[in-house]
Structure formats: structure tokens, C-alpha cells
PDB file of C-alpha atoms in Angstrom:
ATOM      1  CA  ALA A 411      -2.054  75.478  -1.537  1.00 78.00           C
ATOM      2  CA  GLN A 412       1.342  76.646  -0.430  1.00 85.00           C
ATOM      3  CA  THR A 413       3.351  74.192   1.650  1.00 92.00           C
ATOM      4  CA  VAL A 414       6.669  74.310   3.485  1.00 96.00           C
ATOM      5  CA  THR A 415       8.692  71.177   4.208  1.00 97.00           C
ATOM      6  CA  GLN A 416      11.602  70.784   6.586  1.00 97.00           C
ATOM      7  CA  SER A 417      12.951  67.267   6.212  1.00 95.00           C
ATOM      8  CA  GLN A 418      15.417  67.356   9.111  1.00 96.00           C
ATOM      9  CA  PRO A 419      13.623  67.009  12.466  1.00 96.00           C
ATOM     10  CA  GLU A 420      16.930  67.315  14.340  1.00 97.00           C
ATOM     11  CA  MET A 421      20.444  68.479  13.554  1.00 97.00           C
ATOM     12  CA  SER A 422      23.595  68.710  15.611  1.00 97.00           C
ATOM     13  CA  VAL A 423      26.718  70.814  15.154  1.00 97.00           C
ATOM     14  CA  GLN A 424      29.967  71.291  17.009  1.00 97.00           C
ATOM     15  CA  GLU A 425      30.603  74.736  18.404  1.00 97.00           C
ATOM     16  CA  ALA A 426      32.456  76.969  15.875  1.00 97.00           C
ATOM     17  CA  GLU A 427      31.517  74.651  12.989  1.00 97.00           C
ATOM     18  CA  THR A 428      29.075  75.286  10.144  1.00 98.00           C
ATOM     19  CA  VAL A 429      25.649  73.704   9.751  1.00 98.00           C
ATOM     20  CA  THR A 430      23.043  73.883   7.004  1.00 98.00           C
ATOM     21  CA  LEU A 431      19.312  73.493   7.605  1.00 98.00           C
ATOM     22  CA  SER A 432      17.126  72.517   4.649  1.00 98.00           C
ATOM     23  CA  CYS A 433      13.741  73.798   3.548  1.00 98.00           C
ATOM     24  CA  THR A 434      11.663  73.239   0.427  1.00 98.00           C
ATOM     25  CA  TYR A 435       8.390  74.890  -0.436  1.00 97.00           C
ATOM     26  CA  ASP A 436       5.677  74.744  -3.019  1.00 95.00           C
ATOM     27  CA  THR A 437       3.888  77.719  -4.552  1.00 92.00           C
ATOM     28  CA  SER A 438       2.492  78.870  -7.866  1.00 89.00           C
ATOM     29  CA  GLU A 439       3.249  82.511  -7.101  1.00 87.00           C
ATOM     30  CA  SER A 440       6.294  84.276  -8.521  1.00 87.00           C
ATOM     31  CA  ASP A 441       6.585  86.968  -5.865  1.00 87.00           C
ATOM     32  CA  TYR A 442       6.776  85.962  -2.232  1.00 89.00           C
ATOM     33  CA  TYR A 443       8.903  86.060   0.904  1.00 90.00           C
ATOM     34  CA  LEU A 444      10.762  83.325   2.706  1.00 93.00           C
ATOM     35  CA  PHE A 445      11.913  83.440   6.301  1.00 94.00           C
ATOM     36  CA  TRP A 446      13.896  81.562   8.870  1.00 96.00           C
ATOM     37  CA  TYR A 447      12.694  81.969  12.422  1.00 95.00           C
ATOM     38  CA  LYS A 448      14.454  80.830  15.577  1.00 96.00           C
ATOM     39  CA  GLN A 449      12.455  79.685  18.596  1.00 95.00           C
ATOM     40  CA  PRO A 450      14.534  79.160  21.746  1.00 93.00           C
ATOM     41  CA  PRO A 451      13.084  77.596  24.900  1.00 87.00           C
ATOM     42  CA  SER A 452      11.822  81.063  25.845  1.00 81.00           C
ATOM     43  CA  ARG A 453       9.218  80.383  23.099  1.00 85.00           C
ATOM     44  CA  GLN A 454       9.464  83.752  21.350  1.00 88.00           C
ATOM     45  CA  MET A 455       9.719  83.445  17.583  1.00 91.00           C
ATOM     46  CA  ILE A 456      12.712  85.512  16.458  1.00 92.00           C
ATOM     47  CA  LEU A 457      13.287  86.470  12.824  1.00 92.00           C
ATOM     48  CA  VAL A 458      16.730  85.291  11.717  1.00 94.00           C
ATOM     49  CA  ILE A 459      16.740  86.182   8.036  1.00 93.00           C
ATOM     50  CA  ARG A 460      14.352  87.131   5.240  1.00 92.00           C
ATOM     51  CA  GLN A 461      14.540  86.630   1.471  1.00 93.00           C
ATOM     52  CA  GLU A 462      12.393  88.311  -1.176  1.00 90.00           C
ATOM     53  CA  ALA A 463      11.800  85.989  -4.106  1.00 91.00           C
ATOM     54  CA  TYR A 464      12.407  88.703  -6.712  1.00 88.00           C
ATOM     55  CA  LYS A 465      15.933  89.249  -5.398  1.00 86.00           C
ATOM     56  CA  GLN A 466      18.511  86.913  -6.911  1.00 83.00           C
ATOM     57  CA  GLN A 467      21.125  87.734  -4.311  1.00 88.00           C
ATOM     58  CA  ASN A 468      21.096  85.483  -1.274  1.00 91.00           C
ATOM     59  CA  ALA A 469      20.353  87.240   2.004  1.00 89.00           C
ATOM     60  CA  THR A 470      23.032  87.405   4.691  1.00 89.00           C
ATOM     61  CA  GLU A 471      22.862  88.486   8.324  1.00 89.00           C
ATOM     62  CA  ASN A 472      26.189  88.191  10.118  1.00 94.00           C
ATOM     63  CA  ARG A 473      26.826  84.456  10.651  1.00 96.00           C
ATOM     64  CA  PHE A 474      23.536  83.482   8.968  1.00 96.00           C
ATOM     65  CA  SER A 475      23.131  83.158   5.223  1.00 95.00           C
ATOM     66  CA  VAL A 476      20.706  81.469   2.885  1.00 96.00           C
ATOM     67  CA  ASN A 477      20.976  79.536  -0.341  1.00 96.00           C
ATOM     68  CA  PHE A 478      17.828  80.473  -2.262  1.00 96.00           C
ATOM     69  CA  GLN A 479      17.173  78.349  -5.332  1.00 95.00           C
ATOM     70  CA  LYS A 480      13.926  79.684  -6.804  1.00 94.00           C
ATOM     71  CA  ALA A 481      13.579  77.190  -9.638  1.00 94.00           C
ATOM     72  CA  ALA A 482      14.156  74.292  -7.273  1.00 96.00           C
ATOM     73  CA  LYS A 483      11.970  75.921  -4.587  1.00 96.00           C
ATOM     74  CA  SER A 484      14.691  75.402  -2.045  1.00 97.00           C
ATOM     75  CA  PHE A 485      15.682  77.735   0.790  1.00 97.00           C
ATOM     76  CA  SER A 486      18.435  76.500   3.096  1.00 97.00           C
ATOM     77  CA  LEU A 487      19.950  78.286   6.083  1.00 98.00           C
ATOM     78  CA  LYS A 488      23.677  78.183   6.764  1.00 98.00           C
ATOM     79  CA  ILE A 489      24.935  79.021  10.221  1.00 97.00           C
ATOM     80  CA  SER A 490      28.656  79.692  10.360  1.00 97.00           C
ATOM     81  CA  ASP A 491      30.825  79.665  13.480  1.00 97.00           C
ATOM     82  CA  SER A 492      28.016  78.052  15.478  1.00 97.00           C
ATOM     83  CA  GLN A 493      27.581  79.256  19.035  1.00 97.00           C
ATOM     84  CA  LEU A 494      25.903  77.649  22.042  1.00 96.00           C
ATOM     85  CA  GLY A 495      23.226  80.322  21.862  1.00 95.00           C
ATOM     86  CA  ASP A 496      22.225  79.117  18.395  1.00 97.00           C
ATOM     87  CA  ALA A 497      20.648  76.013  19.909  1.00 97.00           C
ATOM     88  CA  ALA A 498      16.909  76.273  19.263  1.00 97.00           C
ATOM     89  CA  MET A 499      14.076  75.200  17.000  1.00 97.00           C
ATOM     90  CA  TYR A 500      14.399  76.717  13.540  1.00 98.00           C
ATOM     91  CA  PHE A 501      11.329  77.235  11.385  1.00 97.00           C
ATOM     92  CA  CYS A 502      11.203  77.972   7.691  1.00 97.00           C
ATOM     93  CA  ALA A 503       8.200  80.081   6.674  1.00 94.00           C
ATOM     94  CA  TYR A 504       6.548  81.380   3.504  1.00 92.00           C
ATOM     95  CA  TYR A 505       4.438  84.468   2.857  1.00 88.00           C
ATOM     96  CA  ASP A 506       2.868  86.139  -0.145  1.00 82.00           C
ATOM     97  CA  ASP A 507       0.625  89.176  -0.577  1.00 73.00           C
ATOM     98  CA  TYR A 508      -1.753  87.568  -3.002  1.00 69.00           C
ATOM     99  CA  GLY A 509      -4.020  85.582  -0.738  1.00 60.00           C
ATOM    100  CA  GLY A 510      -2.421  82.274  -1.498  1.00 50.00           C
ATOM    101  CA  SER A 511      -1.440  81.997   2.126  1.00 51.00           C
ATOM    102  CA  GLN A 512      -4.350  84.148   3.240  1.00 56.00           C
ATOM    103  CA  GLY A 513      -1.855  86.903   3.849  1.00 60.00           C
ATOM    104  CA  ASN A 514      -0.171  85.012   6.606  1.00 82.00           C
ATOM    105  CA  LEU A 515       2.896  82.951   7.350  1.00 88.00           C
ATOM    106  CA  ILE A 516       2.978  79.263   6.490  1.00 91.00           C
ATOM    107  CA  PHE A 517       5.479  77.401   8.639  1.00 95.00           C
ATOM    108  CA  GLY A 518       7.327  74.134   8.283  1.00 96.00           C
ATOM    109  CA  LYS A 519       7.440  71.658  11.154  1.00 96.00           C
ATOM    110  CA  GLY A 520      10.809  72.868  12.328  1.00 97.00           C
ATOM    111  CA  THR A 521      14.329  71.568  12.856  1.00 98.00           C
ATOM    112  CA  LYS A 522      15.747  71.231  16.352  1.00 97.00           C
ATOM    113  CA  LEU A 523      19.373  72.364  16.336  1.00 97.00           C
ATOM    114  CA  SER A 524      21.733  71.236  19.088  1.00 97.00           C
ATOM    115  CA  VAL A 525      25.168  72.808  19.517  1.00 97.00           C
ATOM    116  CA  LYS A 526      27.851  70.719  21.197  1.00 96.00           C
ATOM    117  CA  PRO A 527      30.628  72.478  23.138  1.00 94.00           C
TER     118      PRO A 527
ATOM    119  CA  ASP B1257       9.994 100.386  22.606  1.00 60.00           C
ATOM    120  CA  ALA B1258       7.996  97.521  23.984  1.00 77.00           C
ATOM    121  CA  GLY B1259       7.645  94.474  21.797  1.00 91.00           C
ATOM    122  CA  VAL B1260       4.502  92.443  21.258  1.00 95.00           C
ATOM    123  CA  THR B1261       3.084  91.575  24.662  1.00 96.00           C
ATOM    124  CA  GLN B1262       0.743  88.710  25.413  1.00 97.00           C
ATOM    125  CA  SER B1263      -1.180  87.833  28.536  1.00 97.00           C
ATOM    126  CA  PRO B1264      -1.426  85.657  30.429  1.00 97.00           C
ATOM    127  CA  THR B1265       1.836  83.756  30.068  1.00 96.00           C
ATOM    128  CA  HIS B1266       0.389  80.461  31.223  1.00 96.00           C
ATOM    129  CA  LEU B1267      -3.151  79.281  31.700  1.00 96.00           C
ATOM    130  CA  ILE B1268      -4.804  76.072  32.848  1.00 98.00           C
ATOM    131  CA  LYS B1269      -8.448  75.493  31.974  1.00 98.00           C
ATOM    132  CA  THR B1270     -10.913  72.641  32.239  1.00 98.00           C
ATOM    133  CA  ARG B1271     -12.629  71.029  29.273  1.00 98.00           C
ATOM    134  CA  GLY B1272     -15.777  72.902  28.282  1.00 98.00           C
ATOM    135  CA  GLN B1273     -14.623  76.215  29.708  1.00 98.00           C
ATOM    136  CA  HIS B1274     -14.024  79.424  27.810  1.00 98.00           C
ATOM    137  CA  VAL B1275     -10.713  81.285  27.552  1.00 98.00           C
ATOM    138  CA  THR B1276      -9.652  84.774  26.443  1.00 98.00           C
ATOM    139  CA  LEU B1277      -6.091  85.521  25.394  1.00 98.00           C
ATOM    140  CA  ARG B1278      -4.817  89.041  24.928  1.00 98.00           C
ATOM    141  CA  CYS B1279      -2.238  90.676  22.688  1.00 97.00           C
ATOM    142  CA  SER B1280      -0.837  94.199  22.504  1.00 97.00           C
ATOM    143  CA  PRO B1281       1.016  94.943  19.269  1.00 94.00           C
ATOM    144  CA  ILE B1282       4.108  97.069  18.858  1.00 92.00           C
ATOM    145  CA  SER B1283       3.252 100.769  18.856  1.00 91.00           C
ATOM    146  CA  GLY B1284       2.293 101.837  15.342  1.00 86.00           C
ATOM    147  CA  HIS B1285       1.448  98.325  14.166  1.00 88.00           C
ATOM    148  CA  LYS B1286      -2.115  97.916  12.942  1.00 87.00           C
ATOM    149  CA  SER B1287      -2.045  94.264  11.897  1.00 88.00           C
ATOM    150  CA  VAL B1288      -2.369  91.454  14.421  1.00 91.00           C
ATOM    151  CA  SER B1289      -2.339  87.752  13.656  1.00 92.00           C
ATOM    152  CA  TRP B1290      -2.908  84.743  15.890  1.00 95.00           C
ATOM    153  CA  TYR B1291      -1.236  81.356  15.566  1.00 96.00           C
ATOM    154  CA  GLN B1292      -1.634  78.047  17.366  1.00 97.00           C
ATOM    155  CA  GLN B1293       1.499  75.985  17.938  1.00 97.00           C
ATOM    156  CA  VAL B1294       0.929  72.439  19.110  1.00 96.00           C
ATOM    157  CA  LEU B1295       3.915  70.781  20.759  1.00 91.00           C
ATOM    158  CA  GLY B1296       6.408  69.568  18.165  1.00 88.00           C
ATOM    159  CA  GLN B1297       4.777  71.395  15.259  1.00 92.00           C
ATOM    160  CA  GLY B1298       5.124  74.706  13.477  1.00 94.00           C
ATOM    161  CA  PRO B1299       2.613  77.477  14.175  1.00 95.00           C
ATOM    162  CA  GLN B1300      -0.735  77.304  12.378  1.00 95.00           C
ATOM    163  CA  PHE B1301      -2.551  80.453  11.330  1.00 92.00           C
ATOM    164  CA  ILE B1302      -5.835  81.172  13.102  1.00 95.00           C
ATOM    165  CA  PHE B1303      -6.814  84.790  12.363  1.00 91.00           C
ATOM    166  CA  GLN B1304      -5.517  88.054  10.996  1.00 90.00           C
ATOM    167  CA  TYR B1305      -6.968  91.456  11.871  1.00 90.00           C
ATOM    168  CA  TYR B1306      -6.051  94.710  10.189  1.00 86.00           C
ATOM    169  CA  GLU B1307      -7.575  98.051  11.086  1.00 85.00           C
ATOM    170  CA  LYS B1308     -10.068  96.240  13.313  1.00 87.00           C
ATOM    171  CA  GLU B1309     -11.412  94.081  10.494  1.00 89.00           C
ATOM    172  CA  GLU B1310     -10.909  90.367   9.998  1.00 89.00           C
ATOM    173  CA  ARG B1311      -8.683  89.915   6.982  1.00 85.00           C
ATOM    174  CA  GLY B1312      -8.031  86.203   7.126  1.00 85.00           C
ATOM    175  CA  ARG B1313      -9.135  83.056   8.884  1.00 89.00           C
ATOM    176  CA  GLY B1314      -7.426  79.702   9.080  1.00 90.00           C
ATOM    177  CA  ASN B1315      -8.995  76.271   9.233  1.00 91.00           C
ATOM    178  CA  PHE B1316     -10.235  76.397  12.803  1.00 95.00           C
ATOM    179  CA  PRO B1317     -13.735  75.682  14.159  1.00 97.00           C
ATOM    180  CA  ASP B1318     -16.218  78.382  15.048  1.00 96.00           C
ATOM    181  CA  ARG B1319     -15.329  77.915  18.700  1.00 98.00           C
ATOM    182  CA  PHE B1320     -12.412  80.189  17.913  1.00 98.00           C
ATOM    183  CA  SER B1321     -13.126  83.897  17.527  1.00 97.00           C
ATOM    184  CA  ALA B1322     -11.159  87.118  17.790  1.00 96.00           C
ATOM    185  CA  ARG B1323     -11.496  90.839  17.656  1.00 96.00           C
ATOM    186  CA  GLN B1324      -9.321  93.915  17.437  1.00 95.00           C
ATOM    187  CA  PHE B1325      -9.901  97.054  19.447  1.00 96.00           C
ATOM    188  CA  PRO B1326      -9.503 100.733  18.456  1.00 94.00           C
ATOM    189  CA  ASN B1327      -6.047 100.768  20.081  1.00 93.00           C
ATOM    190  CA  TYR B1328      -5.144  97.769  17.834  1.00 93.00           C
ATOM    191  CA  SER B1329      -4.843  95.332  20.720  1.00 96.00           C
ATOM    192  CA  SER B1330      -6.569  92.022  20.153  1.00 97.00           C
ATOM    193  CA  GLU B1331      -8.323  89.199  21.945  1.00 98.00           C
ATOM    194  CA  LEU B1332      -8.556  85.563  20.960  1.00 98.00           C
ATOM    195  CA  ASN B1333     -11.517  83.695  22.417  1.00 98.00           C
ATOM    196  CA  VAL B1334     -11.973  79.957  22.504  1.00 98.00           C
ATOM    197  CA  ASN B1335     -15.254  78.430  23.657  1.00 97.00           C
ATOM    198  CA  ALA B1336     -16.038  74.888  24.802  1.00 98.00           C
ATOM    199  CA  LEU B1337     -12.385  74.010  25.281  1.00 98.00           C
ATOM    200  CA  LEU B1338     -11.178  70.592  24.196  1.00 98.00           C
ATOM    201  CA  LEU B1339      -8.046  68.747  25.300  1.00 97.00           C
ATOM    202  CA  GLY B1340      -6.716  69.267  21.771  1.00 96.00           C
ATOM    203  CA  ASP B1341      -6.779  73.032  22.239  1.00 98.00           C
ATOM    204  CA  SER B1342      -3.768  72.699  24.531  1.00 98.00           C
ATOM    205  CA  ALA B1343      -1.026  74.615  22.736  1.00 97.00           C
ATOM    206  CA  LEU B1344       1.134  77.709  22.641  1.00 97.00           C
ATOM    207  CA  TYR B1345      -0.835  80.614  21.205  1.00 97.00           C
ATOM    208  CA  LEU B1346       1.297  83.200  19.462  1.00 96.00           C
ATOM    209  CA  CYS B1347       0.401  86.724  18.483  1.00 95.00           C
ATOM    210  CA  ALA B1348       2.257  88.621  15.760  1.00 93.00           C
ATOM    211  CA  SER B1349       2.052  92.269  14.728  1.00 90.00           C
ATOM    212  CA  ALA B1350       3.246  94.039  11.582  1.00 84.00           C
ATOM    213  CA  PHE B1351       3.634  97.509  10.150  1.00 73.00           C
ATOM    214  CA  PRO B1352       0.766  98.996   8.179  1.00 59.00           C
ATOM    215  CA  GLY B1353       1.057  97.969   4.567  1.00 56.00           C
ATOM    216  CA  ALA B1354       3.847  95.511   5.274  1.00 53.00           C
ATOM    217  CA  GLY B1355       1.456  92.639   5.353  1.00 54.00           C
ATOM    218  CA  LEU B1356       3.303  89.906   7.119  1.00 57.00           C
ATOM    219  CA  ALA B1357       6.549  90.591   5.277  1.00 64.00           C
ATOM    220  CA  GLU B1358       8.021  91.581   8.611  1.00 75.00           C
ATOM    221  CA  ALA B1359       6.106  90.190  11.554  1.00 84.00           C
ATOM    222  CA  PHE B1360       7.131  90.450  15.182  1.00 90.00           C
ATOM    223  CA  PHE B1361       6.000  87.798  17.609  1.00 93.00           C
ATOM    224  CA  GLY B1362       5.131  87.852  21.272  1.00 94.00           C
ATOM    225  CA  GLN B1363       6.270  85.205  23.732  1.00 94.00           C
ATOM    226  CA  GLY B1364       2.975  83.419  23.546  1.00 95.00           C
ATOM    227  CA  THR B1365       0.418  82.092  25.974  1.00 97.00           C
ATOM    228  CA  ARG B1366       0.764  78.460  27.016  1.00 97.00           C
ATOM    229  CA  LEU B1367      -2.756  77.038  27.346  1.00 98.00           C
ATOM    230  CA  THR B1368      -3.244  73.701  29.025  1.00 98.00           C
ATOM    231  CA  VAL B1369      -6.692  72.117  28.951  1.00 98.00           C
ATOM    232  CA  VAL B1370      -7.291  69.383  31.531  1.00 97.00           C
TER     233      VAL B1370
END
């Protein structure tokens, strides 16, 4: 079965600095999607960035970028120029179309990110 | 356009009672999924419905059931509530054919069972 592991329960970063959140996953599929979601205290799960496994190029969305290492099954999120509004829970998630995840997202346990002014 | 809307926002129920949670997907979305998020954990998949048919079910007891209506809105029902059912229940919708490759979440319903 597919699994997603986030080994950092909590992380802290100084405002304007860079932080990297780690995620590893396990799958036997070759084609899948990986996501980072942000969940602020408002509770709504917000998509930060998405990576298709068949794409070698790492996804980037403004200050957010990923380091996707398919062979190592690693998918880390880098947040540059951290802002106070980045403080939230961050979840790594996996999805494939082949029924391995029953067609739905498999989430890690999350990393709580604090941003210090 | 309105996002995914869930109701109610908060709910307090007593053990043994029944609860119904509601979700309206984004206009044009035909897939709705339900997740349970226990405090301090990531969301766990409960059900997926697509075109009013159940397409997937997670490892939850039969006390949990759901359905999708012709307008693609959905209900999650939980019978014989247990204290352990206390959680945030999230609904997600997706474009037809997109699977869950791009899912949009609602703000959730916070269920407390006392």
C-alpha cells in the first residue's frame, strides 16, 4: 500500500529566511502525483504545489518550490523568503489513478511550521 | 465562483446519536470525496463519489455511509456515534476526469461527540 511519511512534526523559520520541509513516500506505481497542502488555523486545506511524477522538472510556484527525487521517493518543499502568513500545518500527499490509493489522496501526518518575526 | 461549501461548521453530538454532514462541490465538479481528520493527524479517506456512484471506500466501519445527489452535492452520515468519531470532516471536489489530481477542499465540519 502507498504510504507518505513526514518525519518533521514541527519546524521553525525566521521571517525572510528559507525553510525546507521533508516528505518521503512509498509506491510501486510509476505514474502518480505528489502535493503539498497548507492548512492554516482556518482549517481549509489549500493546495500549495503539485508535481506529476512523469515530469523531471521540479515544480515551482512563486516562493514555493519542490525537490522531487523519484528514485529516492523523496519530495521536499522549499519555502523562500518566509512570511508570517506561511505559518500553518503542511501536509504532503500522494495520488495515483490506478486504484493503488483507491483514487484518493494519501496524506502524511503533517509538519507544523512556525514563522518567527 | 463559490468554493466547496460544507455545513454545519461545528456540531456537538452525544454518543449513540446520528449525524449528517453536507457538502456542496464547486460548480461543474462531479467528484466528491470525504475525509476524516483527527486532531494532530493527516486526513484519512472515507468515501469518494463520482456521478452519484460510490467509487471508493476507506477503512471505516459500516456506521459511516454517504450518498451523492443529482446536483452533485453529498451527505456523509454517521450512525451510533462514538467518542472516537470526534474529528474534522473534510469534503473535497474535483473536475470530471481529473480524478483527484486537483482537488479543492471545503473548510470542514468540526464534530465533537460527548
